[in-house]
PDB file of C-alpha atoms and ligand atoms in Angstrom:
ATOM      1  CA  MET A  27      -0.048   0.165  -0.070  1.00  0.00           C
ATOM      2  CA  GLU A  28       1.198   3.566  -0.485  1.00  0.00           C
ATOM      3  CA  GLU A  29      -0.142   6.527   0.957  1.00  0.00           C
ATOM      4  CA  PHE A  30      -0.110  10.156  -0.263  1.00  0.00           C
ATOM      5  CA  TYR A  31      -1.763  13.393  -1.429  1.00  0.00           C
ATOM      6  CA  ILE A  32      -3.130  14.014  -4.481  1.00  0.00           C
ATOM      7  CA  ASP A  33      -2.842  17.860  -5.121  1.00  0.00           C
ATOM      8  CA  CYS A  34      -6.624  19.628  -5.803  1.00  0.00           C
ATOM      9  CA  ASP A  35      -5.834  23.311  -6.525  1.00  0.00           C
ATOM     10  CA  GLY A  36      -4.230  23.761  -3.048  1.00  0.00           C
ATOM     11  CA  ILE A  37      -6.044  21.315  -1.449  1.00  0.00           C
ATOM     12  CA  LYS A  38      -4.502  17.817  -0.312  1.00  0.00           C
ATOM     13  CA  LEU A  39      -6.685  15.032  -0.799  1.00  0.00           C
ATOM     14  CA  HIS A  40      -5.570  11.593   0.987  1.00  0.00           C
ATOM     15  CA  ALA A  41      -5.162   9.034  -1.372  1.00  0.00           C
ATOM     16  CA  LYS A  42      -4.154   5.167  -0.663  1.00  0.00           C
ATOM     17  CA  LEU A  43      -3.043   2.867  -3.639  1.00  0.00           C
ATOM     18  CA  ASP A  44      -3.654  -0.808  -3.228  1.00  0.00           C
ATOM     19  CA  LYS A  45      -2.375  -3.434  -5.843  1.00  0.00           C
ATOM     20  CA  PRO A  46      -2.760  -7.516  -5.985  1.00  0.00           C
ATOM     21  CA  ASP A  47       0.330  -9.154  -4.946  1.00  0.00           C
ATOM     22  CA  GLY A  48       2.643  -9.578  -8.141  1.00  0.00           C
ATOM     23  CA  PHE A  49       0.341  -6.891 -10.039  1.00  0.00           C
ATOM     24  CA  THR A  50       2.795  -4.704 -12.518  1.00  0.00           C
ATOM     25  CA  LYS A  51       0.733  -3.463 -15.296  1.00  0.00           C
ATOM     26  CA  GLY A  52      -3.661  -3.986 -15.039  1.00  0.00           C
ATOM     27  CA  PRO A  53      -6.700  -2.103 -14.558  1.00  0.00           C
ATOM     28  CA  LEU A  54      -7.322   0.610 -11.647  1.00  0.00           C
ATOM     29  CA  MET A  55     -10.722   1.265 -10.065  1.00  0.00           C
ATOM     30  CA  LEU A  56     -10.800   4.964  -8.298  1.00  0.00           C
ATOM     31  CA  LEU A  57     -13.071   4.000  -4.915  1.00  0.00           C
ATOM     32  CA  VAL A  58     -15.150   7.022  -2.953  1.00  0.00           C
ATOM     33  CA  HIS A  59     -16.674   7.244   0.265  1.00  0.00           C
ATOM     34  CA  GLY A  60     -19.866   9.087   0.982  1.00  0.00           C
ATOM     35  CA  PHE A  61     -21.304  11.680   3.007  1.00  0.00           C
ATOM     36  CA  THR A  62     -19.329  12.133   6.541  1.00  0.00           C
ATOM     37  CA  GLY A  63     -17.561   8.843   5.477  1.00  0.00           C
ATOM     38  CA  HIS A  64     -13.943   7.985   4.777  1.00  0.00           C
ATOM     39  CA  MET A  65     -11.772   5.679   3.325  1.00  0.00           C
ATOM     40  CA  GLU A  66     -11.173   3.279   6.002  1.00  0.00           C
ATOM     41  CA  GLU A  67     -15.083   2.103   6.563  1.00  0.00           C
ATOM     42  CA  ASP A  68     -15.753  -1.277   6.605  1.00  0.00           C
ATOM     43  CA  HIS A  69     -17.861  -1.255   3.737  1.00  0.00           C
ATOM     44  CA  ILE A  70     -14.960   0.659   1.452  1.00  0.00           C
ATOM     45  CA  ILE A  71     -12.534  -1.589   2.619  1.00  0.00           C
ATOM     46  CA  ALA A  72     -14.679  -4.708   1.917  1.00  0.00           C
ATOM     47  CA  SER A  73     -15.218  -3.534  -1.554  1.00  0.00           C
ATOM     48  CA  LYS A  74     -11.354  -2.276  -1.926  1.00  0.00           C
ATOM     49  CA  ASP A  75     -10.159  -6.195  -1.132  1.00  0.00           C
ATOM     50  CA  ALA A  76     -12.915  -7.470  -3.404  1.00  0.00           C
ATOM     51  CA  LEU A  77     -11.565  -5.670  -5.940  1.00  0.00           C
ATOM     52  CA  ILE A  78      -8.000  -6.881  -4.990  1.00  0.00           C
ATOM     53  CA  GLU A  79      -9.217 -10.321  -5.075  1.00  0.00           C
ATOM     54  CA  SER A  80     -10.602  -9.842  -8.832  1.00  0.00           C
ATOM     55  CA  GLY A  81      -7.051  -8.071  -9.785  1.00  0.00           C
ATOM     56  CA  LEU A  82      -7.583  -4.433 -10.002  1.00  0.00           C
ATOM     57  CA  ALA A  83      -5.122  -2.118  -8.091  1.00  0.00           C
ATOM     58  CA  VAL A  84      -7.432   0.434  -6.040  1.00  0.00           C
ATOM     59  CA  LEU A  85      -6.887   3.964  -5.792  1.00  0.00           C
ATOM     60  CA  ARG A  86      -8.996   4.993  -2.379  1.00  0.00           C
ATOM     61  CA  VAL A  87      -9.297   9.078  -2.523  1.00  0.00           C
ATOM     62  CA  GLU A  88     -10.909  10.996   0.312  1.00  0.00           C
ATOM     63  CA  MET A  89     -12.930  14.318  -1.017  1.00  0.00           C
ATOM     64  CA  TYR A  90     -13.056  17.678  -0.057  1.00  0.00           C
ATOM     65  CA  GLY A  91     -14.038  18.334   3.736  1.00  0.00           C
ATOM     66  CA  HIS A  92     -13.436  14.058   4.489  1.00  0.00           C
ATOM     67  CA  GLY A  93     -11.094  11.775   5.911  1.00  0.00           C
ATOM     68  CA  LYS A  94      -7.780  13.541   5.893  1.00  0.00           C
ATOM     69  CA  SER A  95      -8.179  15.696   3.187  1.00  0.00           C
ATOM     70  CA  GLY A  96      -7.941  19.295   3.451  1.00  0.00           C
ATOM     71  CA  GLY A  97     -11.275  21.783   3.797  1.00  0.00           C
ATOM     72  CA  GLU A  98     -13.730  21.405   6.190  1.00  0.00           C
ATOM     73  CA  PHE A  99     -17.319  19.298   5.979  1.00  0.00           C
ATOM     74  CA  ARG A 100     -18.808  21.991   6.902  1.00  0.00           C
ATOM     75  CA  LYS A 101     -17.750  23.789   3.648  1.00  0.00           C
ATOM     76  CA  HIS A 102     -18.189  20.830   0.996  1.00  0.00           C
ATOM     77  CA  THR A 103     -20.430  20.865  -1.661  1.00  0.00           C
ATOM     78  CA  LEU A 104     -21.023  18.266  -4.570  1.00  0.00           C
ATOM     79  CA  TYR A 105     -19.210  20.862  -6.620  1.00  0.00           C
ATOM     80  CA  LYS A 106     -16.181  20.527  -4.414  1.00  0.00           C
ATOM     81  CA  TRP A 107     -16.594  16.868  -4.756  1.00  0.00           C
ATOM     82  CA  VAL A 108     -16.631  16.789  -8.400  1.00  0.00           C
ATOM     83  CA  THR A 109     -13.508  19.713  -8.238  1.00  0.00           C
ATOM     84  CA  SER A 110     -11.659  16.694  -6.082  1.00  0.00           C
ATOM     85  CA  ALA A 111     -12.796  13.740  -8.070  1.00  0.00           C
ATOM     86  CA  LEU A 112     -11.900  15.200 -11.091  1.00  0.00           C
ATOM     87  CA  ALA A 113      -8.083  15.982  -9.680  1.00  0.00           C
ATOM     88  CA  ALA A 114      -8.074  12.384  -8.367  1.00  0.00           C
ATOM     89  CA  VAL A 115      -9.217  11.145 -12.122  1.00  0.00           C
ATOM     90  CA  ASP A 116      -6.212  13.655 -13.656  1.00  0.00           C
ATOM     91  CA  TYR A 117      -4.228  12.027 -10.920  1.00  0.00           C
ATOM     92  CA  ALA A 118      -4.541   8.315 -12.041  1.00  0.00           C
ATOM     93  CA  LYS A 119      -4.349   8.899 -15.351  1.00  0.00           C
ATOM     94  CA  THR A 120      -1.087   9.657 -14.864  1.00  0.00           C
ATOM     95  CA  LEU A 121      -0.081   6.262 -14.094  1.00  0.00           C
ATOM     96  CA  ASP A 122       1.514   4.103 -16.494  1.00  0.00           C
ATOM     97  CA  PHE A 123       0.681   1.166 -14.942  1.00  0.00           C
ATOM     98  CA  VAL A 124      -2.955   1.897 -15.687  1.00  0.00           C
ATOM     99  CA  THR A 125      -4.770  -0.006 -18.501  1.00  0.00           C
ATOM    100  CA  ASP A 126      -8.454   0.457 -18.003  1.00  0.00           C
ATOM    101  CA  LEU A 127      -9.955   3.135 -15.410  1.00  0.00           C
ATOM    102  CA  TYR A 128     -13.297   2.695 -13.553  1.00  0.00           C
ATOM    103  CA  ILE A 129     -14.596   4.629 -10.956  1.00  0.00           C
ATOM    104  CA  GLY A 130     -17.112   3.515  -7.687  1.00  0.00           C
ATOM    105  CA  GLY A 131     -18.343   4.955  -4.916  1.00  0.00           C
ATOM    106  CA  HIS A 132     -20.518   4.345  -1.822  1.00  0.00           C
ATOM    107  CA  SER A 133     -23.618   6.876  -1.493  1.00  0.00           C
ATOM    108  CA  GLN A 134     -22.827  10.307  -2.199  1.00  0.00           C
ATOM    109  CA  GLY A 135     -19.871   8.645  -3.645  1.00  0.00           C
ATOM    110  CA  GLY A 136     -21.904   6.916  -5.673  1.00  0.00           C
ATOM    111  CA  LEU A 137     -23.887  10.101  -6.855  1.00  0.00           C
ATOM    112  CA  LEU A 138     -20.563  11.457  -7.971  1.00  0.00           C
ATOM    113  CA  THR A 139     -19.128   8.148  -9.593  1.00  0.00           C
ATOM    114  CA  MET A 140     -22.827   8.925 -11.869  1.00  0.00           C
ATOM    115  CA  LEU A 141     -21.614  12.711 -12.243  1.00  0.00           C
ATOM    116  CA  ILE A 142     -18.013  12.100 -13.023  1.00  0.00           C
ATOM    117  CA  ALA A 143     -19.294   9.487 -15.964  1.00  0.00           C
ATOM    118  CA  GLY A 144     -21.399  12.256 -17.707  1.00  0.00           C
ATOM    119  CA  MET A 145     -18.637  14.512 -17.539  1.00  0.00           C
ATOM    120  CA  ARG A 146     -15.878  11.818 -18.780  1.00  0.00           C
ATOM    121  CA  PRO A 147     -17.598   9.178 -20.621  1.00  0.00           C
ATOM    122  CA  ASP A 148     -14.657   8.327 -22.594  1.00  0.00           C
ATOM    123  CA  ASP A 149     -12.346   7.596 -19.655  1.00  0.00           C
ATOM    124  CA  PHE A 150     -13.927   4.606 -17.649  1.00  0.00           C
ATOM    125  CA  LYS A 151     -14.366   0.934 -18.695  1.00  0.00           C
ATOM    126  CA  ALA A 152     -17.310   0.560 -16.566  1.00  0.00           C
ATOM    127  CA  ILE A 153     -18.847   2.262 -12.898  1.00  0.00           C
ATOM    128  CA  LEU A 154     -19.546   1.084  -9.831  1.00  0.00           C
ATOM    129  CA  PRO A 155     -22.319   3.045  -7.996  1.00  0.00           C
ATOM    130  CA  LEU A 156     -22.953   1.709  -4.565  1.00  0.00           C
ATOM    131  CA  SER A 157     -26.179   2.554  -2.662  1.00  0.00           C
ATOM    132  CA  PRO A 158     -26.059   5.808  -4.731  1.00  0.00           C
ATOM    133  CA  ALA A 159     -27.546   9.101  -3.446  1.00  0.00           C
ATOM    134  CA  TRP A 160     -28.546  10.095  -6.685  1.00  0.00           C
ATOM    135  CA  MET A 161     -31.847  11.785  -4.697  1.00  0.00           C
ATOM    136  CA  ILE A 162     -29.545  14.426  -3.334  1.00  0.00           C
ATOM    137  CA  PRO A 163     -30.792  17.009  -5.944  1.00  0.00           C
ATOM    138  CA  ASP A 164     -34.335  16.480  -5.835  1.00  0.00           C
ATOM    139  CA  GLY A 165     -34.069  16.451  -1.975  1.00  0.00           C
ATOM    140  CA  ALA A 166     -32.324  19.607  -1.895  1.00  0.00           C
ATOM    141  CA  ARG A 167     -35.331  21.499  -4.428  1.00  0.00           C
ATOM    142  CA  GLU A 168     -37.777  19.742  -2.718  1.00  0.00           C
ATOM    143  CA  GLY A 169     -36.830  21.414   0.577  1.00  0.00           C
ATOM    144  CA  ASN A 170     -35.728  18.093   2.738  1.00  0.00           C
ATOM    145  CA  LEU A 171     -32.176  16.651   2.791  1.00  0.00           C
ATOM    146  CA  LEU A 172     -31.209  13.719   5.578  1.00  0.00           C
ATOM    147  CA  GLY A 173     -34.788  14.032   7.137  1.00  0.00           C
ATOM    148  CA  ILE A 174     -34.439  17.942   7.716  1.00  0.00           C
ATOM    149  CA  ASP A 175     -37.187  20.355   6.381  1.00  0.00           C
ATOM    150  CA  PHE A 176     -36.387  23.499   4.863  1.00  0.00           C
ATOM    151  CA  ASP A 177     -37.647  26.139   2.244  1.00  0.00           C
ATOM    152  CA  PRO A 178     -36.374  25.696  -0.963  1.00  0.00           C
ATOM    153  CA  LEU A 179     -36.697  28.868  -2.126  1.00  0.00           C
ATOM    154  CA  HIS A 180     -35.076  30.642   1.001  1.00  0.00           C
ATOM    155  CA  ILE A 181     -32.506  28.674   1.638  1.00  0.00           C
ATOM    156  CA  PRO A 182     -31.226  28.674   5.515  1.00  0.00           C
ATOM    157  CA  GLU A 183     -27.088  29.483   6.544  1.00  0.00           C
ATOM    158  CA  TYR A 184     -26.845  25.756   7.348  1.00  0.00           C
ATOM    159  CA  ILE A 185     -28.661  22.976   8.581  1.00  0.00           C
ATOM    160  CA  THR A 186     -27.682  20.232  11.071  1.00  0.00           C
ATOM    161  CA  GLY A 187     -26.745  17.176   9.957  1.00  0.00           C
ATOM    162  CA  TRP A 188     -25.402  13.877  10.922  1.00  0.00           C
ATOM    163  CA  CYS A 189     -21.831  14.951  11.362  1.00  0.00           C
ATOM    164  CA  GLY A 190     -22.468  18.774  12.534  1.00  0.00           C
ATOM    165  CA  GLU A 191     -23.680  21.408  10.534  1.00  0.00           C
ATOM    166  CA  LEU A 192     -23.723  21.921   6.928  1.00  0.00           C
ATOM    167  CA  ASP A 193     -23.675  25.059   5.002  1.00  0.00           C
ATOM    168  CA  GLY A 194     -26.321  26.240   3.163  1.00  0.00           C
ATOM    169  CA  ASP A 195     -24.222  26.245   0.007  1.00  0.00           C
ATOM    170  CA  TYR A 196     -24.149  22.534   0.002  1.00  0.00           C
ATOM    171  CA  ILE A 197     -28.157  22.677  -1.062  1.00  0.00           C
ATOM    172  CA  ARG A 198     -27.611  25.757  -3.621  1.00  0.00           C
ATOM    173  CA  THR A 199     -25.048  24.101  -5.673  1.00  0.00           C
ATOM    174  CA  ALA A 200     -27.046  20.589  -5.329  1.00  0.00           C
ATOM    175  CA  GLN A 201     -30.331  22.336  -6.201  1.00  0.00           C
ATOM    176  CA  THR A 202     -28.650  22.945  -9.854  1.00  0.00           C
ATOM    177  CA  ILE A 203     -27.367  19.331 -10.352  1.00  0.00           C
ATOM    178  CA  HIS A 204     -29.777  17.078 -13.131  1.00  0.00           C
ATOM    179  CA  VAL A 205     -28.458  13.825 -12.543  1.00  0.00           C
ATOM    180  CA  GLU A 206     -30.437  12.183 -15.019  1.00  0.00           C
ATOM    181  CA  GLU A 207     -28.804  14.355 -17.686  1.00  0.00           C
ATOM    182  CA  GLU A 208     -24.950  12.587 -16.697  1.00  0.00           C
ATOM    183  CA  ILE A 209     -27.459   9.478 -16.649  1.00  0.00           C
ATOM    184  CA  GLU A 210     -28.004   9.836 -20.254  1.00  0.00           C
ATOM    185  CA  ARG A 211     -24.157  11.059 -21.003  1.00  0.00           C
ATOM    186  CA  TYR A 212     -22.410   7.973 -20.088  1.00  0.00           C
ATOM    187  CA  THR A 213     -23.759   4.784 -21.945  1.00  0.00           C
ATOM    188  CA  GLY A 214     -20.879   2.551 -20.870  1.00  0.00           C
ATOM    189  CA  PRO A 215     -21.216  -0.491 -18.290  1.00  0.00           C
ATOM    190  CA  VAL A 216     -22.584   0.086 -14.760  1.00  0.00           C
ATOM    191  CA  TYR A 217     -23.173  -2.091 -11.975  1.00  0.00           C
ATOM    192  CA  ILE A 218     -25.414  -0.492  -9.410  1.00  0.00           C
ATOM    193  CA  ILE A 219     -25.176  -2.601  -5.861  1.00  0.00           C
ATOM    194  CA  HIS A 220     -27.617  -2.099  -3.443  1.00  0.00           C
ATOM    195  CA  GLY A 221     -29.310  -3.353  -0.213  1.00  0.00           C
ATOM    196  CA  ASP A 222     -32.905  -3.821  -0.545  1.00  0.00           C
ATOM    197  CA  ALA A 223     -33.161  -2.811   3.687  1.00  0.00           C
ATOM    198  CA  ASP A 224     -31.687   0.564   2.754  1.00  0.00           C
ATOM    199  CA  ASP A 225     -33.167   3.137   4.380  1.00  0.00           C
ATOM    200  CA  THR A 226     -31.324   6.120   3.869  1.00  0.00           C
ATOM    201  CA  VAL A 227     -31.208   5.665  -0.014  1.00  0.00           C
ATOM    202  CA  PRO A 228     -34.447   3.172  -0.726  1.00  0.00           C
ATOM    203  CA  TYR A 229     -33.575   0.648  -3.021  1.00  0.00           C
ATOM    204  CA  TYR A 230     -35.921   2.214  -5.184  1.00  0.00           C
ATOM    205  CA  TYR A 231     -33.092   4.665  -6.445  1.00  0.00           C
ATOM    206  CA  GLY A 232     -30.964   1.876  -7.121  1.00  0.00           C
ATOM    207  CA  VAL A 233     -33.704   0.129  -9.615  1.00  0.00           C
ATOM    208  CA  LYS A 234     -34.713   3.635 -11.228  1.00  0.00           C
ATOM    209  CA  ALA A 235     -31.160   4.253 -11.943  1.00  0.00           C
ATOM    210  CA  GLN A 236     -30.698   0.720 -13.477  1.00  0.00           C
ATOM    211  CA  GLU A 237     -33.972   1.650 -15.628  1.00  0.00           C
ATOM    212  CA  LEU A 238     -32.397   4.540 -16.998  1.00  0.00           C
ATOM    213  CA  TYR A 239     -29.032   3.586 -17.738  1.00  0.00           C
ATOM    214  CA  LYS A 240     -28.600   2.138 -21.407  1.00  0.00           C
ATOM    215  CA  ASP A 241     -26.355  -0.593 -19.890  1.00  0.00           C
ATOM    216  CA  ALA A 242     -26.724  -1.300 -16.153  1.00  0.00           C
ATOM    217  CA  LYS A 243     -26.727  -4.091 -14.194  1.00  0.00           C
ATOM    218  CA  LEU A 244     -28.677  -4.098 -10.554  1.00  0.00           C
ATOM    219  CA  ILE A 245     -27.157  -6.389  -7.851  1.00  0.00           C
ATOM    220  CA  GLY A 246     -29.766  -6.173  -4.806  1.00  0.00           C
ATOM    221  CA  ILE A 247     -28.317  -7.706  -1.628  1.00  0.00           C
ATOM    222  CA  LYS A 248     -31.635  -8.860   0.548  1.00  0.00           C
ATOM    223  CA  ASP A 249     -31.566  -7.415   4.264  1.00  0.00           C
ATOM    224  CA  ALA A 250     -28.713  -5.195   3.334  1.00  0.00           C
ATOM    225  CA  ASP A 251     -28.739  -1.545   5.002  1.00  0.00           C
ATOM    226  CA  HIS A 252     -26.929   1.637   3.594  1.00  0.00           C
ATOM    227  CA  CYS A 253     -23.626   0.341   4.379  1.00  0.00           C
ATOM    228  CA  PHE A 254     -24.016  -3.580   4.582  1.00  0.00           C
ATOM    229  CA  CYS A 255     -23.491  -3.719   7.664  1.00  0.00           C
ATOM    230  CA  ASN A 256     -23.808  -7.803   8.768  1.00  0.00           C
ATOM    231  CA  HIS A 257     -23.601  -8.297   4.861  1.00  0.00           C
ATOM    232  CA  LEU A 258     -19.881  -7.504   3.921  1.00  0.00           C
ATOM    233  CA  GLY A 259     -19.218 -10.819   2.714  1.00  0.00           C
ATOM    234  CA  GLU A 260     -22.476 -10.198  -0.077  1.00  0.00           C
ATOM    235  CA  LEU A 261     -21.068  -7.481  -0.626  1.00  0.00           C
ATOM    236  CA  LYS A 262     -17.991  -8.656  -1.429  1.00  0.00           C
ATOM    237  CA  ASP A 263     -19.121 -11.230  -3.694  1.00  0.00           C
ATOM    238  CA  ALA A 264     -21.248  -9.103  -5.359  1.00  0.00           C
ATOM    239  CA  ILE A 265     -18.705  -7.063  -6.787  1.00  0.00           C
ATOM    240  CA  LYS A 266     -16.226 -10.679  -7.446  1.00  0.00           C
ATOM    241  CA  SER A 267     -19.351 -11.407  -9.673  1.00  0.00           C
ATOM    242  CA  ILE A 268     -18.547  -8.853 -11.760  1.00  0.00           C
ATOM    243  CA  THR A 269     -16.632  -9.011 -14.926  1.00  0.00           C
ATOM    244  CA  PHE A 270     -14.043  -6.532 -15.033  1.00  0.00           C
TER     245      PHE A 270
HETATM  246  C1  LIG B  16     -29.536  12.957   2.296  1.00  0.00           C
HETATM  247  C2  LIG B  16     -29.849  11.586   1.737  1.00  0.00           C
HETATM  248  C3  LIG B  16     -28.269  10.868   1.946  1.00  0.00           C
HETATM  249  C4  LIG B  16     -28.365  13.668   2.111  1.00  0.00           C
HETATM  250  C5  LIG B  16     -27.248  12.531   2.351  1.00  0.00           C
HETATM  251  C6  LIG B  16     -27.108  11.599   1.928  1.00  0.00           C
HETATM  252  C7  LIG B  16     -27.031  15.853   2.412  1.00  0.00           C
HETATM  253  C8  LIG B  16     -25.681  10.542   1.635  1.00  0.00           C
HETATM  254  C9  LIG B  16     -25.575   9.713   2.400  1.00  0.00           C
HETATM  255  C10 LIG B  16     -24.248   9.125   2.192  1.00  0.00           C
HETATM  256  O1  LIG B  16     -23.449   9.537   1.541  1.00  0.00           O
HETATM  257  O2  LIG B  16     -23.930   8.432   2.897  1.00  0.00           O
HETATM  258  O3  LIG B  16     -30.785  14.040   1.809  1.00  0.00           O
HETATM  259  O4  LIG B  16     -28.402  14.897   2.220  1.00  0.00           O
END
């Protein structure tokens, strides 16, 4: 494992690169955590391990305001995450051992995966949204995020979410994002993994994304919650069932 930082316009993004034993050249997955998450969460580690067992190198990068990366949680927005992820993709493209590039992420990282794939449709062999929280922009427009109601036309200075305060700019920027347009832009293979007992991002969104993408497969995990708690073995098996 190599640990390092990727520069993103002066913000340091914390990264770890793992490779399968004896790996000299091959595919690489850029793997991103979710909202309030980080790269050492059990479901991120389980995903990384499954990918390594499938023969991929894995680059985990923590986005703006998360984990050991720069920036404040309170100040993070989906725009800043897009900027972080584009810097991580640019970095991955400089690695000369990489044959095919993949991107995957959990929840808000799954939404990010869908946005980046729409922006850079030629860069990825396939994408891997895990429990993708792609209803966040609709929630921001409708006035509900994280179970908290607000007036979408008069956005508050901040809301208090799962991890302290979150600036109103998170909502302002999220309101401008239209995920269906990004879904339409990416026509490559999509592998969605989603627990059918997820009450943070209902399984319905996995089903709907699968229907909207041109070439998507949904691997449902029975009784699994948002973070695949007590179902990490099935999460790994689901990832290992994919032909990369
Ligand atoms: C929300 C639902 C889900 C939300 C964020 C999430 C900020 C993200 C969850 C995750 O990344 O695990 O309403 O609002």
